[in-house]
Short mmCIF file of C-alpha atoms in Angstrom, two decimals:
data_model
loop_
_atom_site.label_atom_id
_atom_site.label_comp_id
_atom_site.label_asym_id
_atom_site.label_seq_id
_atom_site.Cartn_x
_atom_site.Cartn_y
_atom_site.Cartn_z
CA UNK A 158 -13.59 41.05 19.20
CA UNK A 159 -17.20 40.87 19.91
CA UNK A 160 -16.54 41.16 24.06
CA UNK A 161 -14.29 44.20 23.38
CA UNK A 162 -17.54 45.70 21.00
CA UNK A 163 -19.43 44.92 23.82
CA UNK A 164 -17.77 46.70 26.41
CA UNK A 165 -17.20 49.34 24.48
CA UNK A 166 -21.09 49.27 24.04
CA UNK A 167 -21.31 49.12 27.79
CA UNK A 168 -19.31 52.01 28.51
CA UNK A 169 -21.01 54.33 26.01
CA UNK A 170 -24.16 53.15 27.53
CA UNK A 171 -23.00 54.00 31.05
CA UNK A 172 -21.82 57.25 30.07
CA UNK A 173 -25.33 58.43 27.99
CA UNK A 174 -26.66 57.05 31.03
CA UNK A 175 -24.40 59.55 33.42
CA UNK A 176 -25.38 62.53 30.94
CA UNK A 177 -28.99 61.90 31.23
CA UNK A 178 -29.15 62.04 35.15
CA UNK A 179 -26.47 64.82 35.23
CA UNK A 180 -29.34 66.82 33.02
CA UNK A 181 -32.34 66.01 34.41
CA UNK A 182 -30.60 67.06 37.90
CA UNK A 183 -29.51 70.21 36.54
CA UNK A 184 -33.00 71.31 35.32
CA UNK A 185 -34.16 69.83 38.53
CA UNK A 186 -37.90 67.68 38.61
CA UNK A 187 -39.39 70.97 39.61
CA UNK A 188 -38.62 72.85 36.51
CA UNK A 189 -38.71 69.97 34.23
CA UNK A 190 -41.36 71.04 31.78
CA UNK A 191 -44.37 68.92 31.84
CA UNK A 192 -44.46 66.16 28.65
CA UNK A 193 -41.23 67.44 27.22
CA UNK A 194 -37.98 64.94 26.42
CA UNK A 195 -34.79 65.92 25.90
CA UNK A 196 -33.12 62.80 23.78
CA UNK A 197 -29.93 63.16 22.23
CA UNK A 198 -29.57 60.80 18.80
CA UNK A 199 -27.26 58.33 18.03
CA UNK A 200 -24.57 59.07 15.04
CA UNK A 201 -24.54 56.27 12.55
CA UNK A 202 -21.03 57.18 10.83
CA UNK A 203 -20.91 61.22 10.11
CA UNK A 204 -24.68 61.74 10.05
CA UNK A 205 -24.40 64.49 12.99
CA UNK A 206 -25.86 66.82 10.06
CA UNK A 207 -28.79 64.97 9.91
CA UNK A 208 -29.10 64.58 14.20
CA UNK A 209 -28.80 68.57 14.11
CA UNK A 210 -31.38 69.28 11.74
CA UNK A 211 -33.96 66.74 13.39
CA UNK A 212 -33.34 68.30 16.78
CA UNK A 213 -33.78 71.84 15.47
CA UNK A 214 -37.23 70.81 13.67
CA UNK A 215 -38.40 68.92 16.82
CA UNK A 216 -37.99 72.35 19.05
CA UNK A 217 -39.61 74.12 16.23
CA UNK A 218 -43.38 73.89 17.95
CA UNK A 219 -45.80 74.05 15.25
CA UNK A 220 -43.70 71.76 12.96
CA UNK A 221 -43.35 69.19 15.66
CA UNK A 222 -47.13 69.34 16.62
CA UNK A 223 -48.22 69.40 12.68
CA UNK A 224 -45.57 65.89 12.24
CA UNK A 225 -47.40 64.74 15.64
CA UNK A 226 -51.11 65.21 14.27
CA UNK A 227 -49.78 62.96 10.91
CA UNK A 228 -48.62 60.35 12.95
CA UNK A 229 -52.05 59.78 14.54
CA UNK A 230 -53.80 59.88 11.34
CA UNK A 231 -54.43 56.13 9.53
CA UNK A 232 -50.75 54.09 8.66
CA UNK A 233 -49.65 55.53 5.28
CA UNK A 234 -46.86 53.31 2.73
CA UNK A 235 -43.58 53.77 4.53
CA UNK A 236 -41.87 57.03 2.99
CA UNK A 237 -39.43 59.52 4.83
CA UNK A 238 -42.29 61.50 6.44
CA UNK A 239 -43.36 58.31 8.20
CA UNK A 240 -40.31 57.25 9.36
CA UNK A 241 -39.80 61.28 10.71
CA UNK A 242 -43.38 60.75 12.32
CA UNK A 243 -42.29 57.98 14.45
CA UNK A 244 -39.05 59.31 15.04
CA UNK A 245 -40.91 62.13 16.65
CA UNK A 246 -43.49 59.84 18.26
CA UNK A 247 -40.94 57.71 20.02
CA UNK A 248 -39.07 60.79 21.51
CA UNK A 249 -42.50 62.57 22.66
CA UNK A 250 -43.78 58.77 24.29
CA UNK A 251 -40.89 57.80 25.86
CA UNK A 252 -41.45 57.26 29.81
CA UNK A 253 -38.15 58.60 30.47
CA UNK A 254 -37.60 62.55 30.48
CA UNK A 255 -34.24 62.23 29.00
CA UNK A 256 -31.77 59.75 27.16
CA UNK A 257 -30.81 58.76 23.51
CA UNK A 258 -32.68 57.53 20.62
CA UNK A 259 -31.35 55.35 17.70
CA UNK A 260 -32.93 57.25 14.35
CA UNK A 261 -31.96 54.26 12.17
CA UNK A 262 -34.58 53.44 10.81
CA UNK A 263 -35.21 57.19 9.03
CA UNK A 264 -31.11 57.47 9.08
CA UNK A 265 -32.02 53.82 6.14
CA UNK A 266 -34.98 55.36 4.69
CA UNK A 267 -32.80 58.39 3.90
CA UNK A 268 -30.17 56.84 2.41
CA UNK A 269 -32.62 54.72 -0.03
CA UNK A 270 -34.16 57.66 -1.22
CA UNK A 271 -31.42 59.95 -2.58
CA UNK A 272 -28.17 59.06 -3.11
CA UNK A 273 -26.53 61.78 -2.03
CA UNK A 274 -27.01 60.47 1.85
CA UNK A 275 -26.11 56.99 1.09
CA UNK A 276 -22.76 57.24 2.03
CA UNK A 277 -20.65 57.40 5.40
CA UNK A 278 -19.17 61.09 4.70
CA UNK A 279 -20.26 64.24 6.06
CA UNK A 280 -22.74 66.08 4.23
CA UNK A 281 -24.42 69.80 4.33
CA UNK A 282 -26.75 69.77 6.83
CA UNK A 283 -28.39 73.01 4.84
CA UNK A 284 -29.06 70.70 1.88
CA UNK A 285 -30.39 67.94 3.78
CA UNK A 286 -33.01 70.62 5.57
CA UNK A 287 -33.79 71.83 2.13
CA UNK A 288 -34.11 68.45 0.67
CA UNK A 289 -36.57 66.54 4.03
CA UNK A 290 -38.69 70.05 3.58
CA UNK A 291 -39.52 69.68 0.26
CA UNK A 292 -39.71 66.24 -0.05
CA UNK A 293 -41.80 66.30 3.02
CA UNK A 294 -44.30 68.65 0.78
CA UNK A 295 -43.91 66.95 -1.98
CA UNK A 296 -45.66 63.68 0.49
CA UNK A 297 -48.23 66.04 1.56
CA UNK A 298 -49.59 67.03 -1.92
CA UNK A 299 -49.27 63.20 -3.29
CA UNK A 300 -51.41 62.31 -0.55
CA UNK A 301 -53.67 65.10 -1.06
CA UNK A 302 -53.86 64.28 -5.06
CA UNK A 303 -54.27 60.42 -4.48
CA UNK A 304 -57.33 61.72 -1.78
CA UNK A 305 -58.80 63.59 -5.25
CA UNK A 306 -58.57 61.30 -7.12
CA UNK A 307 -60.61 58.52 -5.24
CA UNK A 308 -63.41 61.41 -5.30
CA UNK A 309 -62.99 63.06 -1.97
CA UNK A 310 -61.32 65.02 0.13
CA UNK A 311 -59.43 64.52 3.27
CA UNK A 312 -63.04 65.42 4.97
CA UNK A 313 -65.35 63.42 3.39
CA UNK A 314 -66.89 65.77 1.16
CA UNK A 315 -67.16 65.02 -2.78
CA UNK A 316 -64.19 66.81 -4.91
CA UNK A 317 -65.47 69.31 -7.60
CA UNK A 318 -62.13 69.84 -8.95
CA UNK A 319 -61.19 66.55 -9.13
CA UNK A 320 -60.73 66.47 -13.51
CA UNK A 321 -58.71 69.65 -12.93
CA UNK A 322 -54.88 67.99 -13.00
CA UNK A 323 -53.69 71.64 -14.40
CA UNK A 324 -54.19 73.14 -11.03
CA UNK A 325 -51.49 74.50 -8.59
CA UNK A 326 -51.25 72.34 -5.85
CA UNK A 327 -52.70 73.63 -2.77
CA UNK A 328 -50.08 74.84 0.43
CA UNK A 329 -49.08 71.72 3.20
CA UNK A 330 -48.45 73.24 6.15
CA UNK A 331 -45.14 73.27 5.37
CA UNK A 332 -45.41 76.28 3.42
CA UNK A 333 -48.05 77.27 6.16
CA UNK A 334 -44.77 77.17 8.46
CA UNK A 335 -42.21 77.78 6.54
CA UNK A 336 -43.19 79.84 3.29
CA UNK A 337 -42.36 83.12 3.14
CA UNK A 338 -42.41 85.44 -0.81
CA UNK A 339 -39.88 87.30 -1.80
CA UNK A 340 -40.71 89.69 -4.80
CA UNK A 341 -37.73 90.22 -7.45
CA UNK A 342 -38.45 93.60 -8.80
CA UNK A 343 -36.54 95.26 -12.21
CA UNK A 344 -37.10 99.12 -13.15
CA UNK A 345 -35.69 99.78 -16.37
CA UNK A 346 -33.84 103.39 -16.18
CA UNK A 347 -35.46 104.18 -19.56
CA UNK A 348 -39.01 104.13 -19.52
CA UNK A 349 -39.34 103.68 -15.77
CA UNK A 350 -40.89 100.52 -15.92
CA UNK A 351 -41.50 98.59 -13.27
CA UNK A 352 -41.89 94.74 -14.02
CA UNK A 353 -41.72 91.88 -10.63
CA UNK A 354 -41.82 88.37 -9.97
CA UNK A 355 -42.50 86.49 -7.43
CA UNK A 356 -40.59 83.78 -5.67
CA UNK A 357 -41.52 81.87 -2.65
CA UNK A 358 -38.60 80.72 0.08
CA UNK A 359 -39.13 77.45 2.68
CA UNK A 360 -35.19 79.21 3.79
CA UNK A 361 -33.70 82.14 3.18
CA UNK A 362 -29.89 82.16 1.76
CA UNK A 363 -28.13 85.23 2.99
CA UNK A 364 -24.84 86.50 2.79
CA UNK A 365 -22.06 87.28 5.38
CA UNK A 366 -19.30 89.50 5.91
CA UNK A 367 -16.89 90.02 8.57
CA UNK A 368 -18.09 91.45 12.47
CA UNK A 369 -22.19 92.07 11.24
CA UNK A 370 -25.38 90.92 12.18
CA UNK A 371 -28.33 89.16 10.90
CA UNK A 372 -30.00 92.27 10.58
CA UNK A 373 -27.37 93.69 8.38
CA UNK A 374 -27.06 90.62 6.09
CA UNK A 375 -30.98 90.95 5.39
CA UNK A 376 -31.23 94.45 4.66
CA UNK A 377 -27.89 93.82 2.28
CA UNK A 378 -30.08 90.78 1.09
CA UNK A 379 -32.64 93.92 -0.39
CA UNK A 380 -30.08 96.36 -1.75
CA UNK A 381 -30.38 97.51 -5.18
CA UNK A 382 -28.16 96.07 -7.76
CA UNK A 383 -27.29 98.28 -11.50
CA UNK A 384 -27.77 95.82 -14.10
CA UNK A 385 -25.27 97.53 -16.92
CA UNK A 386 -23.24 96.92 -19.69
CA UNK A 387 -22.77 92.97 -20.81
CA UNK A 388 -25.94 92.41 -17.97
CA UNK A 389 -28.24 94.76 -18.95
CA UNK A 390 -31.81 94.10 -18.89
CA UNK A 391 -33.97 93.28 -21.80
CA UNK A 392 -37.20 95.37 -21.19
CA UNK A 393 -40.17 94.73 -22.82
CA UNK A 394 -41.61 98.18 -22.92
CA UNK A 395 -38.11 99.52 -24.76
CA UNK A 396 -38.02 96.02 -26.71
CA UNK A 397 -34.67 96.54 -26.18
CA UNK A 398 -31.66 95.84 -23.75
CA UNK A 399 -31.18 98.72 -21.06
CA UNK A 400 -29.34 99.33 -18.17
CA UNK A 401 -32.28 98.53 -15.08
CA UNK A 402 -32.06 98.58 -11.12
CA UNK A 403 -32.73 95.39 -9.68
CA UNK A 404 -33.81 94.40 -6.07
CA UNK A 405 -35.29 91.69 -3.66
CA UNK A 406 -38.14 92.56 -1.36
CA UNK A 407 -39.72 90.47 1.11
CA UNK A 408 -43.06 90.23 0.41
CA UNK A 409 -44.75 87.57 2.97
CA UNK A 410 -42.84 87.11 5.89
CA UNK A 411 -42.80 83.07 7.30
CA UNK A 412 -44.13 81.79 10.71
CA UNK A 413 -41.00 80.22 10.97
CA UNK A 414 -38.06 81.86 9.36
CA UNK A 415 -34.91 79.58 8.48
CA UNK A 416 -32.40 81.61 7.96
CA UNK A 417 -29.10 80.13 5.93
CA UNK A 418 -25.85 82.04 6.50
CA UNK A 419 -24.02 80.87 3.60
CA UNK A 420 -20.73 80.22 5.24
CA UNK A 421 -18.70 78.24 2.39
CA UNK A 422 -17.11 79.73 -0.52
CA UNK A 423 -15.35 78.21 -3.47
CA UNK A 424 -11.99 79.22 -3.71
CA UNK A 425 -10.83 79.46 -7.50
CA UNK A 426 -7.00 79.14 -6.17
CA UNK A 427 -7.44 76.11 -3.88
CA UNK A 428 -10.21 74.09 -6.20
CA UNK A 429 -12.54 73.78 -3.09
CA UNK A 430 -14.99 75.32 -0.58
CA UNK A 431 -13.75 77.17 2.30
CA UNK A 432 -15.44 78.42 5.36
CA UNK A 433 -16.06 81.98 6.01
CA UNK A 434 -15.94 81.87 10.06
CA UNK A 435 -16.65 85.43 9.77
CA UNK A 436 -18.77 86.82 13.28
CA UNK A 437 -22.47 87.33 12.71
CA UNK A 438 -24.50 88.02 15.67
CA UNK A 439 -27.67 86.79 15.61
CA UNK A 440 -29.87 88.20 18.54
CA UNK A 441 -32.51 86.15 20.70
CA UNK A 442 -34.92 88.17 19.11
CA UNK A 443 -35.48 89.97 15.62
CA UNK A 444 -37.78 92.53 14.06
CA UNK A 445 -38.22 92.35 10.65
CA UNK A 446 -39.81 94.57 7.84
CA UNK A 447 -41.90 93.97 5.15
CA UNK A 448 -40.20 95.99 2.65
CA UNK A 449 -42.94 95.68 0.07
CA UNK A 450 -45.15 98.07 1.07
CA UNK A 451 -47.75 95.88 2.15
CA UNK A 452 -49.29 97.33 4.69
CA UNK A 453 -51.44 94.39 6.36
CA UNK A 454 -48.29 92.79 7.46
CA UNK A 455 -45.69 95.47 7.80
CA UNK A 456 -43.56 94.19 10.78
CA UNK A 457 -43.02 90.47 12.59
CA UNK A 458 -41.56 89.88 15.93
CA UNK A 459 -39.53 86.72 15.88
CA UNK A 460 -37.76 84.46 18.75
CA UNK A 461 -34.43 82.24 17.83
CA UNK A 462 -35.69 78.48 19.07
CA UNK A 463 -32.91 76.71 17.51
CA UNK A 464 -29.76 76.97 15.36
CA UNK A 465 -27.72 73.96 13.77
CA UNK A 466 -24.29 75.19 14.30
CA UNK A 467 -20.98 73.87 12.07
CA UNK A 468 -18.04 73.12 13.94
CA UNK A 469 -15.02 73.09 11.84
CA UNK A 470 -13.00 74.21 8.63
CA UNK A 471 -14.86 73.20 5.55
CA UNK A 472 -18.59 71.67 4.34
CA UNK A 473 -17.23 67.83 3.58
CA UNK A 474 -15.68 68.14 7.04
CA UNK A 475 -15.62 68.58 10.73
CA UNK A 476 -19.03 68.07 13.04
CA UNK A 477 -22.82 69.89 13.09
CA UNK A 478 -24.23 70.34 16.18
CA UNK A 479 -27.74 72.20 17.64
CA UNK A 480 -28.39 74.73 20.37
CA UNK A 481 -32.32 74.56 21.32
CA UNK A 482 -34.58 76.88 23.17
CA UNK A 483 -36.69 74.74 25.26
CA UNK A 484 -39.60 76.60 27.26
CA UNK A 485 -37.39 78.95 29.37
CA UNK A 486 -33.81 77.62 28.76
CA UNK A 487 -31.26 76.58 26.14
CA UNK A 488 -30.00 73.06 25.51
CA UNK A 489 -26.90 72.10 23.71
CA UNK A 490 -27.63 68.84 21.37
CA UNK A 491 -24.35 66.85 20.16
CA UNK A 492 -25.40 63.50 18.62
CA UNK A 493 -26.36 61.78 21.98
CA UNK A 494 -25.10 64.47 24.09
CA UNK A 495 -27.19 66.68 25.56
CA UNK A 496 -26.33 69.43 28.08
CA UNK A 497 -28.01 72.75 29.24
CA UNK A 498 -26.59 75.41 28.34
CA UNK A 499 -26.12 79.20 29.47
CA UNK A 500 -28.37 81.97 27.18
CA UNK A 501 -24.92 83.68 27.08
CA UNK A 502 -23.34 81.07 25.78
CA UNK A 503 -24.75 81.67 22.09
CA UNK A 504 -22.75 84.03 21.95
CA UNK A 505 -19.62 81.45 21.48
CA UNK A 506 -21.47 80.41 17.89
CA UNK A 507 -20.83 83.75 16.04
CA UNK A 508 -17.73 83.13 14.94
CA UNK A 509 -14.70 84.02 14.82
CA UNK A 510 -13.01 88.32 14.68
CA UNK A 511 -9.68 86.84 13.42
CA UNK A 512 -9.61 85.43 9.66
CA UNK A 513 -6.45 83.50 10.51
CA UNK A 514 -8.48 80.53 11.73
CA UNK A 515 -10.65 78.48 9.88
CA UNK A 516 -11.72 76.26 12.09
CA UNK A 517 -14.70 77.00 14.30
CA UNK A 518 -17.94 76.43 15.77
CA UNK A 519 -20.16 78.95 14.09
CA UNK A 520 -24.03 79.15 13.53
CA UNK A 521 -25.17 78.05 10.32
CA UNK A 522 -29.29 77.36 10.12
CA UNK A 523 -30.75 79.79 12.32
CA UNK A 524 -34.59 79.15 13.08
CA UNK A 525 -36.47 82.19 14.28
CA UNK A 526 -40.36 81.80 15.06
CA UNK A 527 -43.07 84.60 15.28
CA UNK A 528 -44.39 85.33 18.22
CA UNK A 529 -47.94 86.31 16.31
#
C-alpha cells in the first residue's frame, strides 16, 4: 500500500511538475512579470472553496500587499491571519516562478476555529470569504485594543482614549479595502417623511435573473419597493403604521468591490438549494454610480481582477475554481492547476441560456478593483 501511495505521489508530482514548465513556457521568461508566482494549491479533501478564495485575495493587490506588510511586522500568537500571512509569504518568496503550495497549515487552523470547516465536505466558498474577512478584522481591532490598552499606540505615542472601552472601533484596512455603505432609505406616503439608515457591506449580495448583467442586477439591487398592507411601515412622524416606499442606495462605493451573485435558491418542493445557472455577464470593466447624491464621489471606474467561479449543480456539491487577472493576462487557478487563459474565455463563466441544465461552471464572487 504505501509503494502504490507513493507512486501515486510521484506521478502527481511529475504532472504539477509538467504544468508548471508548460506555463512558464507559455508566458515565456520575457513576459514573465518581475517578482510575481503563479502557485496553484493543493486540495486537502473538498477544500477547492477555500483554494479559490485564497487565490482571488492574493491577485487582489492592495489586500495582498496590506497581508504582506503584517507579515513583516513582530511574530503575533498563531491565529488565522498569521497562518494567511505566511501562506502569502511562502508563495511571494518562493525561488521558483511557478508550482504548487501545500496550505495545510491555514487549511488546520481553519478547521480549529469554526466548525463549520472542520469537515471533509464541500462548503460555500461565499461564506468562507465572508467569514476569513471578518474574522480577519475582527484580529486587526484585538490587536489594536490590546496595543491601547498597554498605553500606546501602534506608533509609540501615549493613548488618550485609552479608558474609553464605549468607543467604535476604528476601520482595519479591511474596511479600507473592502467597505463600501449602503443607505436603506423609507418615505412614508403620508407625511412624506424621509427616515435612513445606514449599513456598511465588506460584499455585496445581489440578485440574478435569466440573460442580464451585473449592471442590471445592481441597479435592480436600488429599485424601490411599496411596503403595504400586512408590511406596512410604522412611521414615527404618523405614530402609526402606513404604507412607505422603501429603497437601497449606495452610499460609499469600496476600493475593492466583491460582488456575490446569489446563485442558490431553496426550493420549497425539493427541500434543498438549487442553482440558478442563469447567464450574467459581467464585463472586464464597470462604471458604477453613487446613487446617493453625494456629489464628492459620484462615479468609480472598476477592473474585474478575479472571480471564484462554481462549477456544478448545487452549494454542498460539485468544484470552485478562480480565474485571475495577472498584470496583462488571465490565469485559470484549479487547486494545483494552473493554466493561462484567453480574456475571451470569461465569457464561458456566465452561465448557462438554457434552464434545462443545472450543472455548470458559472461565476460566483466577482472582485472588481478601482482604478482611482
Amino acid at each position: 500500500m504505501e509503494i502504490l501511495m507513493t507512486v501515486s505521489k510521484f506521478a502527481s508530482f511529475c504532472t504539477m511538475g509538467a504544468n508548471a514548465s508548460a506555463l512558464e513556457k507559455e508566458i515565456g521568461s520575457e513576459q514573465f512579470p518581475v517578482n510575481e508566482h503563479y502557485f496553484g494549491l493543493v486540495n486537502f479533501g473538498n477544500t477547492c472553496y477555500c483554494n479559490s478564495v485564497l487565490q482571488a485575495l492574493y491577485f487582489c493587490r492592495p489586500f495582498r500587499e496590506k497581508i504582506l506588510a503584517y507579515r513583516s511586522q513582530p511574530r503575533r500568537k498563531e491565529n488565522l491571519l498569521t497562518c494567511l500571512a505566511d501562506l502569502f509569504h511562502s508563495i511571494a518568496n518562493q525561488k521558483r516562478k511557478v508550482g504548487v503550495i501545500p496550505p495545510k497549515k491555514f487549511i488546520t487552523r481553519l478547521r480549529k476555529e469554526n466548525e463549520l470547516f472542520d469537515n471533509y465536505m464541500q462548503q460555500d466558498a461565499h461564506e468562507f470569504l465572508n467569514y476569513l474577512l471578518n474574522t480577519i478584522a475582527d484580529l486587526l481591532q484585538e490587536e489594536r485594543k490590546q496595543e491601547k490598552s498597554n498605553g500606546r499606540l501602534a506608533n509609540g505615542t501615549l493613548d488618550s482614549q485609552n479608558n474609553n472601552s464605549n468607543a467604535t472601533p476604528a476601520p482595519t484596512w479591511v474596511h479600507e479595502i473592502f467597505q463600501g455603505t449602503l443607505t436603506n432609505e423609507t418615505r412614508c406616503l403620508t407625511c412624506e417623511t424621509i427616515s435612513s439608515k445606514d449599513e456598511d457591506f465588506l460584499d455585496l449580495s445581489v440578485d440574478v435573473e435569466q440573460n442580464t448583467s451585473i449592471t442590471h442586477c445592481l441597479r435592480g439591487f436600488s429599485n424601490t419597493e411599496t411596503l403595504c398592507s400586512e408590511y406596512k411601515y410604522y412611521c414615527e412622524e404618523c405614530r402609526s403604521k402606513q404604507e412607505a416606499h422603501k429603497r437601497m442606495r449606495v452610499k460609499k462605493l469600496p476600493m475593492i468591490l466583491a460582488l456575490h451573485l446569489k446563485r442558490f435558491k431553496y426550493m420549497e418542493q425539493l427541500q434543498r438549494y438549487t442553482k440558478l445557472s442563469y447567464r450574467v455577464v459581467f464585463p472586464l470593466e464597470l462604471r458604477l454610480f453613487n446613487t446617493s447624491g453625494d456629489a464628492t464621489n459620484p462615479e468609480r471606474l472598476y477592473d474585474l481582477v478575479a472571480v471564484v467561479v462554481h462549477c456544478g449543480s448545487g452549494p454542498n456539491r460539485g468544484h470552485y475554481i478562480a480565474i485571475v487577472k495577472s498584470h496583462d493576462f488571465w490565469l485559470l487557478f484549479d487547486d494545483d492547476i494552473v493554466e493561462k487563459i484567453d480574456a475571451q474565455a470569461i465569457e464561458e463563466f456566465y452561465g448557462l441560456t438554457s434552464e434545462i441544465s443545472k450543472n455548470s461552471e458559472s461565476g460566483y464572487i466577482l472582485f472588481y478593483q478601482s482604478r482611482d
